[in-house]
PDB file with one MODEL, atoms N, CA, C and O in Angstrom:
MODEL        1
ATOM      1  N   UNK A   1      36.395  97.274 130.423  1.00  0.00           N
ATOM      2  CA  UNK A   1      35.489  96.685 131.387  1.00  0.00           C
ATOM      3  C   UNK A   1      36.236  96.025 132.519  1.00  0.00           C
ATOM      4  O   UNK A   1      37.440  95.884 132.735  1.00  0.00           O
ATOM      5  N   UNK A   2      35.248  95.696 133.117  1.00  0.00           N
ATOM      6  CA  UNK A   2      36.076  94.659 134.386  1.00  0.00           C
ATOM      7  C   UNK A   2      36.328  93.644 134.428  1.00  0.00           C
ATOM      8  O   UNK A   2      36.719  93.186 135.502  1.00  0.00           O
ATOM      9  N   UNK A   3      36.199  92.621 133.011  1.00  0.00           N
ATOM     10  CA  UNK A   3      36.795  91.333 132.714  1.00  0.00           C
ATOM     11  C   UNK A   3      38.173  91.877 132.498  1.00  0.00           C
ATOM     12  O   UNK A   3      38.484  93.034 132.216  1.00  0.00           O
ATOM     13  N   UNK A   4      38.985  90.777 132.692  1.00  0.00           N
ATOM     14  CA  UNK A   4      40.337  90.680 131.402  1.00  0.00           C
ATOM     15  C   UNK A   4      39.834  90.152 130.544  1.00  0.00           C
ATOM     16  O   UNK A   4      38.932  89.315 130.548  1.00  0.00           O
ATOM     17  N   UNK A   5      40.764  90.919 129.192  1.00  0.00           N
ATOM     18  CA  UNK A   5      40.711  90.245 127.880  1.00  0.00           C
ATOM     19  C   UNK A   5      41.485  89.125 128.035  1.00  0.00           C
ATOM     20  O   UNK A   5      42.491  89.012 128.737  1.00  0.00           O
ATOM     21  N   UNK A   6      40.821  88.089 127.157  1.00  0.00           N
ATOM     22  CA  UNK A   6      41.951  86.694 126.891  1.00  0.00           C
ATOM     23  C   UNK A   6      43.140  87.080 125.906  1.00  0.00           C
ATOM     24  O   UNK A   6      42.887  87.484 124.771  1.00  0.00           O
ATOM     25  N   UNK A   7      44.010  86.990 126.217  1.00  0.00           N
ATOM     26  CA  UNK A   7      45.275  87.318 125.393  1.00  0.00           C
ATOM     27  C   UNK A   7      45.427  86.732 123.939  1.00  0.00           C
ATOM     28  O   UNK A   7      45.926  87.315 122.976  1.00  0.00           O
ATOM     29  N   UNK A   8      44.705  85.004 123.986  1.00  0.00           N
ATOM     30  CA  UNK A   8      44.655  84.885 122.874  1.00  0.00           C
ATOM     31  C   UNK A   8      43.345  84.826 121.948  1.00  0.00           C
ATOM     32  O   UNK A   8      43.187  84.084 120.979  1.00  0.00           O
ATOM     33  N   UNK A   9      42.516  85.691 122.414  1.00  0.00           N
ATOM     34  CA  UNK A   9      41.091  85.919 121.612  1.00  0.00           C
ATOM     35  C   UNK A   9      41.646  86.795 120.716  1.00  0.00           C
ATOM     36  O   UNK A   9      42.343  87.788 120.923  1.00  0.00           O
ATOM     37  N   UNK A  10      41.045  86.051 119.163  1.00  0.00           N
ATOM     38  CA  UNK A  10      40.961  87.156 118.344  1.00  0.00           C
ATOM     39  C   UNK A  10      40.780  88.218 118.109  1.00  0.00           C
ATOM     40  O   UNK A  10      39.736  88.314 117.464  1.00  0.00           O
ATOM     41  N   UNK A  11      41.229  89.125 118.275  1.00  0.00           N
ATOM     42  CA  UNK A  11      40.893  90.789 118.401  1.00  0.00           C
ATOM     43  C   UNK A  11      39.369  91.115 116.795  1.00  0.00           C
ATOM     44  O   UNK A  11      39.729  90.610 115.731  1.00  0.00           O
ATOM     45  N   UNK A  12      38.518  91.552 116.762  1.00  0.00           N
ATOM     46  CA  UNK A  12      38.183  91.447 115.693  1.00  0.00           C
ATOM     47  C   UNK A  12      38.913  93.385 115.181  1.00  0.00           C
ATOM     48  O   UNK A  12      39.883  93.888 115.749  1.00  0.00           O
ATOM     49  N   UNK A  13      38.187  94.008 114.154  1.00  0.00           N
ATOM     50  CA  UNK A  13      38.918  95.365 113.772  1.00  0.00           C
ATOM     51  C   UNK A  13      37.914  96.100 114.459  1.00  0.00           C
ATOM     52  O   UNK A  13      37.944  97.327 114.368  1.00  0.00           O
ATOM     53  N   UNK A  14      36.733  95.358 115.358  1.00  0.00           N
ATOM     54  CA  UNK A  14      36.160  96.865 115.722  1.00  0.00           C
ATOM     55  C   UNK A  14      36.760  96.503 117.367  1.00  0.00           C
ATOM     56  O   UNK A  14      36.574  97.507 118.055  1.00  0.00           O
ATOM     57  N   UNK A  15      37.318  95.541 118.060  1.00  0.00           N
ATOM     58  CA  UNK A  15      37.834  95.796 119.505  1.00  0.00           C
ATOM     59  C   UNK A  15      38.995  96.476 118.812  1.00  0.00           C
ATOM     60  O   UNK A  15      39.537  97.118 119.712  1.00  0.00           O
ATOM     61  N   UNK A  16      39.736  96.695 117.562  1.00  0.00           N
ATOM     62  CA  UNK A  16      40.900  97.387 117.948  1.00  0.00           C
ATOM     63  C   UNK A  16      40.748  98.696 117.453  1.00  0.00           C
ATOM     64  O   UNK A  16      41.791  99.314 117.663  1.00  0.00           O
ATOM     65  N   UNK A  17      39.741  99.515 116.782  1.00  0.00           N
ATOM     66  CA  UNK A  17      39.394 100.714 116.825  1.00  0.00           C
ATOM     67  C   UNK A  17      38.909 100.777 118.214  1.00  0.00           C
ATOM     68  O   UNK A  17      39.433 101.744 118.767  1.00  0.00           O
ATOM     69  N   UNK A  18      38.198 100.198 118.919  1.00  0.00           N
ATOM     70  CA  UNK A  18      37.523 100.330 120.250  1.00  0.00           C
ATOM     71  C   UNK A  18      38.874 100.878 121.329  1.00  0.00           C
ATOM     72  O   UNK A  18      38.969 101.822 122.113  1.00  0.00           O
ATOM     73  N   UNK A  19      39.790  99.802 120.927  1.00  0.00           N
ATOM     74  CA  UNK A  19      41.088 100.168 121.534  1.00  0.00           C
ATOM     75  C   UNK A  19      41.808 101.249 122.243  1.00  0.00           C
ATOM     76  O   UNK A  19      42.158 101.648 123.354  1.00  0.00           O
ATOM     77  N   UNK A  20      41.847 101.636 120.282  1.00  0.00           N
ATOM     78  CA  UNK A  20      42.396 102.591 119.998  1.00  0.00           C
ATOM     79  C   UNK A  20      41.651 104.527 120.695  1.00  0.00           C
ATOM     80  O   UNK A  20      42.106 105.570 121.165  1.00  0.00           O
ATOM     81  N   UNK A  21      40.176 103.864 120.268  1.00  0.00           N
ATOM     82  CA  UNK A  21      39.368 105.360 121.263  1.00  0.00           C
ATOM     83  C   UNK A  21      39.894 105.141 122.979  1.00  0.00           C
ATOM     84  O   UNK A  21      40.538 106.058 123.489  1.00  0.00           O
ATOM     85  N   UNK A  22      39.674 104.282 123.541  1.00  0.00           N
ATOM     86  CA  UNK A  22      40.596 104.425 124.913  1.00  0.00           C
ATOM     87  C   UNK A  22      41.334 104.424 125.440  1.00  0.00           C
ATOM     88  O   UNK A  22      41.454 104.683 126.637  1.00  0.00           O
ATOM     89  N   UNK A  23      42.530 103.934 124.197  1.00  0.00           N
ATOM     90  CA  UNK A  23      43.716 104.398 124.609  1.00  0.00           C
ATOM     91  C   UNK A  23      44.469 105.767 124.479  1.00  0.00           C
ATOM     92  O   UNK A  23      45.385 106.274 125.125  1.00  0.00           O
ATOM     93  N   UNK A  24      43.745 106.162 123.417  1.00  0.00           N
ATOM     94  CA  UNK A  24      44.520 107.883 122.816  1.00  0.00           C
ATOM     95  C   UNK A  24      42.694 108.900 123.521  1.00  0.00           C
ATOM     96  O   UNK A  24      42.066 109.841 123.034  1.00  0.00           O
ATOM     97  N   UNK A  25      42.554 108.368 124.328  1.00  0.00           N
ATOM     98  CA  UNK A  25      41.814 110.193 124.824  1.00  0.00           C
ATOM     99  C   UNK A  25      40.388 110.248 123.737  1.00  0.00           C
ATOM    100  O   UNK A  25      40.058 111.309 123.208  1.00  0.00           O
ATOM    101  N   UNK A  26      39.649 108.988 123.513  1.00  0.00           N
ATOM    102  CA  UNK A  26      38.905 109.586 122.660  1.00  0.00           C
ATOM    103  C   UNK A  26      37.574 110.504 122.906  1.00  0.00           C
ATOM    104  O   UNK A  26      36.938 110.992 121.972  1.00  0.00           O
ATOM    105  N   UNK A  27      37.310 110.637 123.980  1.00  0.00           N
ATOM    106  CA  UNK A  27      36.691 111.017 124.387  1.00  0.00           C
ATOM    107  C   UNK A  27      36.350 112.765 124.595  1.00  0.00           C
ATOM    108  O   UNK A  27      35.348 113.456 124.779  1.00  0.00           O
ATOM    109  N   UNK A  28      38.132 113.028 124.411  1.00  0.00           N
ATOM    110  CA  UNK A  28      38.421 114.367 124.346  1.00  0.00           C
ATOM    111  C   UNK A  28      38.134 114.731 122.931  1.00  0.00           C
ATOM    112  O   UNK A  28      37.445 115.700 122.611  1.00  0.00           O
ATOM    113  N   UNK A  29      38.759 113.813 122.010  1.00  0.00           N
ATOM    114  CA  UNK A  29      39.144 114.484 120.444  1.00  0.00           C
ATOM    115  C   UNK A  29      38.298 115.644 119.963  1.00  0.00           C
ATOM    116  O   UNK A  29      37.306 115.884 120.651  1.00  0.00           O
ATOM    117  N   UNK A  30      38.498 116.353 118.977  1.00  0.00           N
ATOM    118  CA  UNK A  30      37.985 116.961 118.314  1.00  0.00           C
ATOM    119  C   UNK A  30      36.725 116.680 117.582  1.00  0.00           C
ATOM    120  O   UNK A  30      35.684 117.269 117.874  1.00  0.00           O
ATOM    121  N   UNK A  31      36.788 115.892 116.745  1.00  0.00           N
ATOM    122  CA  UNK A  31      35.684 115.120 115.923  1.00  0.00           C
ATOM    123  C   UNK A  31      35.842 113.465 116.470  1.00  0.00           C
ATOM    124  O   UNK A  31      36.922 112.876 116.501  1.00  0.00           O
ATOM    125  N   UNK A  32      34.546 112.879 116.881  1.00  0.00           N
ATOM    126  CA  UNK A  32      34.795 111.251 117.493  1.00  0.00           C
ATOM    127  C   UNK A  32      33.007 110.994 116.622  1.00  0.00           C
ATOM    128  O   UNK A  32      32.107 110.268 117.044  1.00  0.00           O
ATOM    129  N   UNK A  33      32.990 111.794 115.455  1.00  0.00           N
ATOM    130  CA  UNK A  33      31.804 111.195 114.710  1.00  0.00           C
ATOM    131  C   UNK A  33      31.353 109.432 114.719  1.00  0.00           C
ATOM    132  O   UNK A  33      32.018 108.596 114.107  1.00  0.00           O
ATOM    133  N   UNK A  34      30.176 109.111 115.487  1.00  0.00           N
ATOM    134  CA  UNK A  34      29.972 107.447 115.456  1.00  0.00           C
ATOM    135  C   UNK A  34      31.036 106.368 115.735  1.00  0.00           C
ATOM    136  O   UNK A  34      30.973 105.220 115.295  1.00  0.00           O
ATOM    137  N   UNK A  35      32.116 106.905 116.587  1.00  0.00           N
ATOM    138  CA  UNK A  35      33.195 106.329 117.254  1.00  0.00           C
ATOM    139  C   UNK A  35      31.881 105.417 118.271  1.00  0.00           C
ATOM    140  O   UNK A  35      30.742 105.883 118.290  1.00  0.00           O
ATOM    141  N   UNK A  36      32.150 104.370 118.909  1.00  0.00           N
ATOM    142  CA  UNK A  36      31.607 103.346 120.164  1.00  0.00           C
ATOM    143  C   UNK A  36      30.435 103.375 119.588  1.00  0.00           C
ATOM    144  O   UNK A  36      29.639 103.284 120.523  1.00  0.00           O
ATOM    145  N   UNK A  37      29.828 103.450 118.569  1.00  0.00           N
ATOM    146  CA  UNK A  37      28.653 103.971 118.431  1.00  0.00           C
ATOM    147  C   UNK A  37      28.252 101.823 117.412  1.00  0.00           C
ATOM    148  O   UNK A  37      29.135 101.256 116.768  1.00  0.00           O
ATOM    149  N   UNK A  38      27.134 101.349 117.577  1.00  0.00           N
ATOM    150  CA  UNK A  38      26.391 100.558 116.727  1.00  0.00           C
ATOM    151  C   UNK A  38      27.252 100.899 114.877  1.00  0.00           C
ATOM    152  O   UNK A  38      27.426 100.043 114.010  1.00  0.00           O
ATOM    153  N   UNK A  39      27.532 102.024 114.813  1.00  0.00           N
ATOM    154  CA  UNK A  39      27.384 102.150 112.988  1.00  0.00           C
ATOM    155  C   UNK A  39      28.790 101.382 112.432  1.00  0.00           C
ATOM    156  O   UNK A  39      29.740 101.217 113.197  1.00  0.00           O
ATOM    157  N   UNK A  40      28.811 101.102 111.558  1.00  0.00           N
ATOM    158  CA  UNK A  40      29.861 100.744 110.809  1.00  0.00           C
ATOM    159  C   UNK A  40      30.986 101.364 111.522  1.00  0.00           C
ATOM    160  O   UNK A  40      30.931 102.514 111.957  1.00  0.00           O
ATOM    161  N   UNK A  41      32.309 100.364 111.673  1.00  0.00           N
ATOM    162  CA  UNK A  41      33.577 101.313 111.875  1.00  0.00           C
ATOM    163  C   UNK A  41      33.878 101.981 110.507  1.00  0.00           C
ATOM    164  O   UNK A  41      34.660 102.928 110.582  1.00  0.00           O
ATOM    165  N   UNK A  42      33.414 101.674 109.279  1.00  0.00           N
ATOM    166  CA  UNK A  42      33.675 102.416 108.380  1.00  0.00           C
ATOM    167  C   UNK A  42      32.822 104.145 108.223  1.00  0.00           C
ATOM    168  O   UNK A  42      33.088 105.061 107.445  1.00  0.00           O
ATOM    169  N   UNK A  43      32.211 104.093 108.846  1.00  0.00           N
ATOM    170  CA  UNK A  43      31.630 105.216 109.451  1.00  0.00           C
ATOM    171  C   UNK A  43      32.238 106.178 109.979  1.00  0.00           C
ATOM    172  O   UNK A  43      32.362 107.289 109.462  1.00  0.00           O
ATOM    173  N   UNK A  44      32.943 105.620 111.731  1.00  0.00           N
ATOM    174  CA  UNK A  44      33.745 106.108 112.205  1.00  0.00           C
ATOM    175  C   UNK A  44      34.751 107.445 111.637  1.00  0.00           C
ATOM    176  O   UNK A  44      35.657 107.279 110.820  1.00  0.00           O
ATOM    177  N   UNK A  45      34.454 108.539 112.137  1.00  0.00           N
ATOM    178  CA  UNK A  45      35.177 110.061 111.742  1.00  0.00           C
ATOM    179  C   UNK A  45      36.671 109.304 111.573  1.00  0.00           C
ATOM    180  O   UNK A  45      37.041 108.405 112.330  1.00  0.00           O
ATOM    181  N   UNK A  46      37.561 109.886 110.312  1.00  0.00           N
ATOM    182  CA  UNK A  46      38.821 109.118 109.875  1.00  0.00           C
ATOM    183  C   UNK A  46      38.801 107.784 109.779  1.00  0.00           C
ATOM    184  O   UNK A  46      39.926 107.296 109.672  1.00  0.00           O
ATOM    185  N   UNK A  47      38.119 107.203 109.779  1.00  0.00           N
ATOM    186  CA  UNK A  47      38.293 106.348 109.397  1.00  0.00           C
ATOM    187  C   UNK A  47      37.886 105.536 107.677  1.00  0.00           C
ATOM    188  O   UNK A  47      36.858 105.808 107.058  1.00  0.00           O
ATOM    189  N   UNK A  48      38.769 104.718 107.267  1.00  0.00           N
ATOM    190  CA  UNK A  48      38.477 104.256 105.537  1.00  0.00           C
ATOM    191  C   UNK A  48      38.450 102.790 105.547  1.00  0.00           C
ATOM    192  O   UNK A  48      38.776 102.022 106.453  1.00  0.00           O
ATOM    193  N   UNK A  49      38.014 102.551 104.412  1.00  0.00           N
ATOM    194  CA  UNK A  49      37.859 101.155 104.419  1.00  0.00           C
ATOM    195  C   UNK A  49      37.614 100.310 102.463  1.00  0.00           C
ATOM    196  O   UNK A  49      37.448 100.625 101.285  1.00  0.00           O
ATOM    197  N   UNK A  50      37.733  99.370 103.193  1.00  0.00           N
ATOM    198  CA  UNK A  50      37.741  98.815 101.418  1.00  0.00           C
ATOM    199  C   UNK A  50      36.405  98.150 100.988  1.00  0.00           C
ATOM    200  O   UNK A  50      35.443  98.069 101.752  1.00  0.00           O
ATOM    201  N   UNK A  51      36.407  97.862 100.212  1.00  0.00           N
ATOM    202  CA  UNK A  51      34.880  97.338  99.887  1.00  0.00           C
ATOM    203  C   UNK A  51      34.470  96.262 100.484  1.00  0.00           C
ATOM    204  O   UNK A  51      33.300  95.897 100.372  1.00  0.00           O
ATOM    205  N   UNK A  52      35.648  95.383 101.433  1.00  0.00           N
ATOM    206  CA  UNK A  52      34.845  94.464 102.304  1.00  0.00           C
ATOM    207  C   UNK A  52      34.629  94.763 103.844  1.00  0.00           C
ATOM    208  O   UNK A  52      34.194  93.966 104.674  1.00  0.00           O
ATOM    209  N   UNK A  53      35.042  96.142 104.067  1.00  0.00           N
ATOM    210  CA  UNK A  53      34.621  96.859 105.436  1.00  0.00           C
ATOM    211  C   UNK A  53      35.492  96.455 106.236  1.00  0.00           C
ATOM    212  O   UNK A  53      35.273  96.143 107.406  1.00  0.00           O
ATOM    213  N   UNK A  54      36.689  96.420 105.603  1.00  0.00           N
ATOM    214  CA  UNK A  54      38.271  96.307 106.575  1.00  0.00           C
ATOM    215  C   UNK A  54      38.591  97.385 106.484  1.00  0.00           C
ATOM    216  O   UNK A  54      38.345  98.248 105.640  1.00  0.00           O
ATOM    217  N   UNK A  55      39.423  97.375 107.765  1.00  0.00           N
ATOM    218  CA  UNK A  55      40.006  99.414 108.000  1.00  0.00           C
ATOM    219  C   UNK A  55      40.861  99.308 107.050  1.00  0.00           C
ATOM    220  O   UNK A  55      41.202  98.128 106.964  1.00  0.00           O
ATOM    221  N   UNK A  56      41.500 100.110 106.113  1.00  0.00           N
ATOM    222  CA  UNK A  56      42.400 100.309 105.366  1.00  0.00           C
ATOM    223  C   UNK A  56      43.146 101.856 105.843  1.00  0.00           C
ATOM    224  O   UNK A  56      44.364 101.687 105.897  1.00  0.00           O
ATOM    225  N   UNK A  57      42.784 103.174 106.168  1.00  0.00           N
ATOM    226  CA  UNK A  57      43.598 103.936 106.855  1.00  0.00           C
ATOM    227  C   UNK A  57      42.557 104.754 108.025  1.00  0.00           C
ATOM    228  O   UNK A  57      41.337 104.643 108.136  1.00  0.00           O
ATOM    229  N   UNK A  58      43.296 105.412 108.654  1.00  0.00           N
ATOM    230  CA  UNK A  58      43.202 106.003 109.919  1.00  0.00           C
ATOM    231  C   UNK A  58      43.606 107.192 109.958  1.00  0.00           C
ATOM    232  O   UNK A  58      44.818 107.301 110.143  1.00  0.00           O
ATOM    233  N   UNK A  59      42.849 108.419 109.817  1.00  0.00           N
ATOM    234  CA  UNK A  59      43.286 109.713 109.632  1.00  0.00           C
ATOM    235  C   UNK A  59      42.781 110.545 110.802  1.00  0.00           C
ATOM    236  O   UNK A  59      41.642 111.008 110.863  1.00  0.00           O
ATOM    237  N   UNK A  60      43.819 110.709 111.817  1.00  0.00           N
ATOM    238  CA  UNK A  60      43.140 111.209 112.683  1.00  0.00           C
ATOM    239  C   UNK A  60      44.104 112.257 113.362  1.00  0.00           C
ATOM    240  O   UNK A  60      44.149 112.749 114.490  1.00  0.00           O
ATOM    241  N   UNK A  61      44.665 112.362 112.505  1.00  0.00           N
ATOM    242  CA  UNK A  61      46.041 113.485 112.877  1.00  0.00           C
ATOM    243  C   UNK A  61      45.703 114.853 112.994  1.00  0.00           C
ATOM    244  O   UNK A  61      45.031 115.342 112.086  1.00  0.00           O
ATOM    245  N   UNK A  62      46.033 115.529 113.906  1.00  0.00           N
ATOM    246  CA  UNK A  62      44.986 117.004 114.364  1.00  0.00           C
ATOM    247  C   UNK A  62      43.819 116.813 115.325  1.00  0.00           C
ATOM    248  O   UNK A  62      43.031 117.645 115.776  1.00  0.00           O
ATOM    249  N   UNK A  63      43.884 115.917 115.458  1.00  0.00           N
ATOM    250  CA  UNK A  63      42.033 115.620 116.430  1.00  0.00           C
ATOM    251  C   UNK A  63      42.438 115.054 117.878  1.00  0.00           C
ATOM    252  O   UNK A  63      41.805 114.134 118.397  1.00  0.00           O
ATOM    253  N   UNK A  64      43.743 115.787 118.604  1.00  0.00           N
ATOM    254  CA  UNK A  64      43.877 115.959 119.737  1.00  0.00           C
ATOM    255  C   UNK A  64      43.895 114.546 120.581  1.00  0.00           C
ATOM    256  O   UNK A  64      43.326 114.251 121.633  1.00  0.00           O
ATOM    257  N   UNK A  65      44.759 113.785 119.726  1.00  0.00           N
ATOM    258  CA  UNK A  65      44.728 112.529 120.171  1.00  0.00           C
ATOM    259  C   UNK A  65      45.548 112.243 121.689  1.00  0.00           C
ATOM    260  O   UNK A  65      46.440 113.091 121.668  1.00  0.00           O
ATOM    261  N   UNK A  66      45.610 111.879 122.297  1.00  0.00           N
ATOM    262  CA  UNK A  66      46.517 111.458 123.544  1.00  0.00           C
ATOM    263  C   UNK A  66      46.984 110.101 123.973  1.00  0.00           C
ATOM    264  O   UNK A  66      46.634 109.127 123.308  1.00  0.00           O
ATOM    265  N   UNK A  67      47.775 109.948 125.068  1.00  0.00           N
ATOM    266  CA  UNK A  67      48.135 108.526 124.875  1.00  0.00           C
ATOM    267  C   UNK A  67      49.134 108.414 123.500  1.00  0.00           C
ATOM    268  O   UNK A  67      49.620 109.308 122.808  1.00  0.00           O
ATOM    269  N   UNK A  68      49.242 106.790 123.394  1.00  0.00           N
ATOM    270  CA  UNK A  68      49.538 106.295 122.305  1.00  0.00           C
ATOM    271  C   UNK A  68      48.873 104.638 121.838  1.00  0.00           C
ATOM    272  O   UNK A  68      48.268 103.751 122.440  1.00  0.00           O
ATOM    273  N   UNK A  69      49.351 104.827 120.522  1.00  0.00           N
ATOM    274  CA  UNK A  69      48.380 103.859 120.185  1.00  0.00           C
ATOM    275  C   UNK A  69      48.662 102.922 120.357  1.00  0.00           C
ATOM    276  O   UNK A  69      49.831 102.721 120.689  1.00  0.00           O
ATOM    277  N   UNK A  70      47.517 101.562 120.191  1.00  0.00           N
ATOM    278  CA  UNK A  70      47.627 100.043 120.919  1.00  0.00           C
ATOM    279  C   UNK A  70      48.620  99.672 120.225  1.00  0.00           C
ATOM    280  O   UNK A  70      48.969 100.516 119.400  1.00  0.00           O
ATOM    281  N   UNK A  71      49.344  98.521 120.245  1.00  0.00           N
ATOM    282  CA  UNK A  71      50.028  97.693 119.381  1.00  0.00           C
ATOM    283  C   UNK A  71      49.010  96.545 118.712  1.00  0.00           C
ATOM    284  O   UNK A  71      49.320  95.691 117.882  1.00  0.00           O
ATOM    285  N   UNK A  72      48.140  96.703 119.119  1.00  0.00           N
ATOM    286  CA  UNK A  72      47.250  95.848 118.357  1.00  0.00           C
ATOM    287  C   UNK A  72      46.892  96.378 117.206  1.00  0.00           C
ATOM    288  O   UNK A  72      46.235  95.701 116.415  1.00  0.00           O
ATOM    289  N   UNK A  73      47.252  97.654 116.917  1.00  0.00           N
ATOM    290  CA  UNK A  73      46.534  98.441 115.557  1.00  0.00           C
ATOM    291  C   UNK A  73      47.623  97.669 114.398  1.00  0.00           C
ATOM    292  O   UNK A  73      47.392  97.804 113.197  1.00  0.00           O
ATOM    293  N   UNK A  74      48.749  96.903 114.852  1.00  0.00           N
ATOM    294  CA  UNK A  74      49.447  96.315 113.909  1.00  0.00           C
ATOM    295  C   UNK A  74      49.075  95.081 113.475  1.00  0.00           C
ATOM    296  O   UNK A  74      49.672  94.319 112.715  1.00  0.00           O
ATOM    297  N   UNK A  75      47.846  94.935 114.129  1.00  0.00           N
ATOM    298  CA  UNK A  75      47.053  93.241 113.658  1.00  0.00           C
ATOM    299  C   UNK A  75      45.875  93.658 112.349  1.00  0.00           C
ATOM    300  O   UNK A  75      45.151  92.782 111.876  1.00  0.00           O
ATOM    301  N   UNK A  76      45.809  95.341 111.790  1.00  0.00           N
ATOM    302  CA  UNK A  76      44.963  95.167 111.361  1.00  0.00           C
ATOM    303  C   UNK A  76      45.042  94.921 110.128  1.00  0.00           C
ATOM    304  O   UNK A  76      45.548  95.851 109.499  1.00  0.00           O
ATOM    305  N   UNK A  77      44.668  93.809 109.362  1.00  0.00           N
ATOM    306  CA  UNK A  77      45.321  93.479 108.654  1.00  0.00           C
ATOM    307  C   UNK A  77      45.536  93.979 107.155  1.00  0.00           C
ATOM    308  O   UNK A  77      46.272  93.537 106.273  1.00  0.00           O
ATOM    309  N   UNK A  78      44.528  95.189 107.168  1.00  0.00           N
ATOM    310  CA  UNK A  78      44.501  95.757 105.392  1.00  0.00           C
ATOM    311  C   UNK A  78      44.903  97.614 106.012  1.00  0.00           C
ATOM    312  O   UNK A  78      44.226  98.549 105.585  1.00  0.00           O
ATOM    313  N   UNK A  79      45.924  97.813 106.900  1.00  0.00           N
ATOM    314  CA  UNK A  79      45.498  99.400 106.969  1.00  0.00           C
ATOM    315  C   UNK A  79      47.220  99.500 106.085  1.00  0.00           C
ATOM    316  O   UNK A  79      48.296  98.920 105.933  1.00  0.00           O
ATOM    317  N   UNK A  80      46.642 100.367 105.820  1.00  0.00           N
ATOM    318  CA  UNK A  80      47.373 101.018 104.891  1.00  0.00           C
ATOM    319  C   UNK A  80      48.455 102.462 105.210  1.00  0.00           C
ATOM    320  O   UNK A  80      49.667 102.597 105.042  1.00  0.00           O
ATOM    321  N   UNK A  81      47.376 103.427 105.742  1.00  0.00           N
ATOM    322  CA  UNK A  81      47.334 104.905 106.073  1.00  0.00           C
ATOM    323  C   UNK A  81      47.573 105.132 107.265  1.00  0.00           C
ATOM    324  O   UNK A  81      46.737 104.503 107.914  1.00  0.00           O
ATOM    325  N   UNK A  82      47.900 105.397 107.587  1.00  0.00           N
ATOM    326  CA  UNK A  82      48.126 106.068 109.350  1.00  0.00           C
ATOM    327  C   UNK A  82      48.687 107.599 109.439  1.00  0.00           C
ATOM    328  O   UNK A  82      49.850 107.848 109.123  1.00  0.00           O
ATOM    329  N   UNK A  83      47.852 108.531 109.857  1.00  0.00           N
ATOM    330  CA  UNK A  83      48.353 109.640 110.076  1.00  0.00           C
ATOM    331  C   UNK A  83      47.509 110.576 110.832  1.00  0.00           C
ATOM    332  O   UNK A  83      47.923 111.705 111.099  1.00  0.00           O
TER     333      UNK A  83
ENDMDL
END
């Protein structure tokens, strides 16, 4: 958007999936199932989660990603998976 983010606002895990779709091309990908979308980020195509609806991995390898990813994806605090 056309604010700046505050640098030190808490990121919650859905601004850094949010992130993550505008920084790598999501718009292009292959599958972007309920990506920006209202539903659960556990929803979200590749994406997993644990029973308290923290990202735990990110499978999105093949789905024509671009860019690279935020460094904020290292705040999240239960992922596990990345590929």
């Amino acid at each position: 958007g056309i604010c700046k983010r505050d640098t030190n606002q808490v990121l919650s895990e859905r601004d850094i999936m949010e992130l993550l779709f505008e920084q790598c091309g999501g718009i292009g990908w292959q599958s972007n199932d309920a990506w920006m979308t209202e539903a659960s980020i556990c929803d979200w195509y590749g994406i997993g989660c644990d029973e308290n609806g923290s990202v735990t991995s990110i499978q999105l390898g093949g789905n024509l990603l671009t860019g690279s990813f935020p460094t904020e994806m290292y705040l999240l605090p239960n992922l596990m998976h990345l590929k």
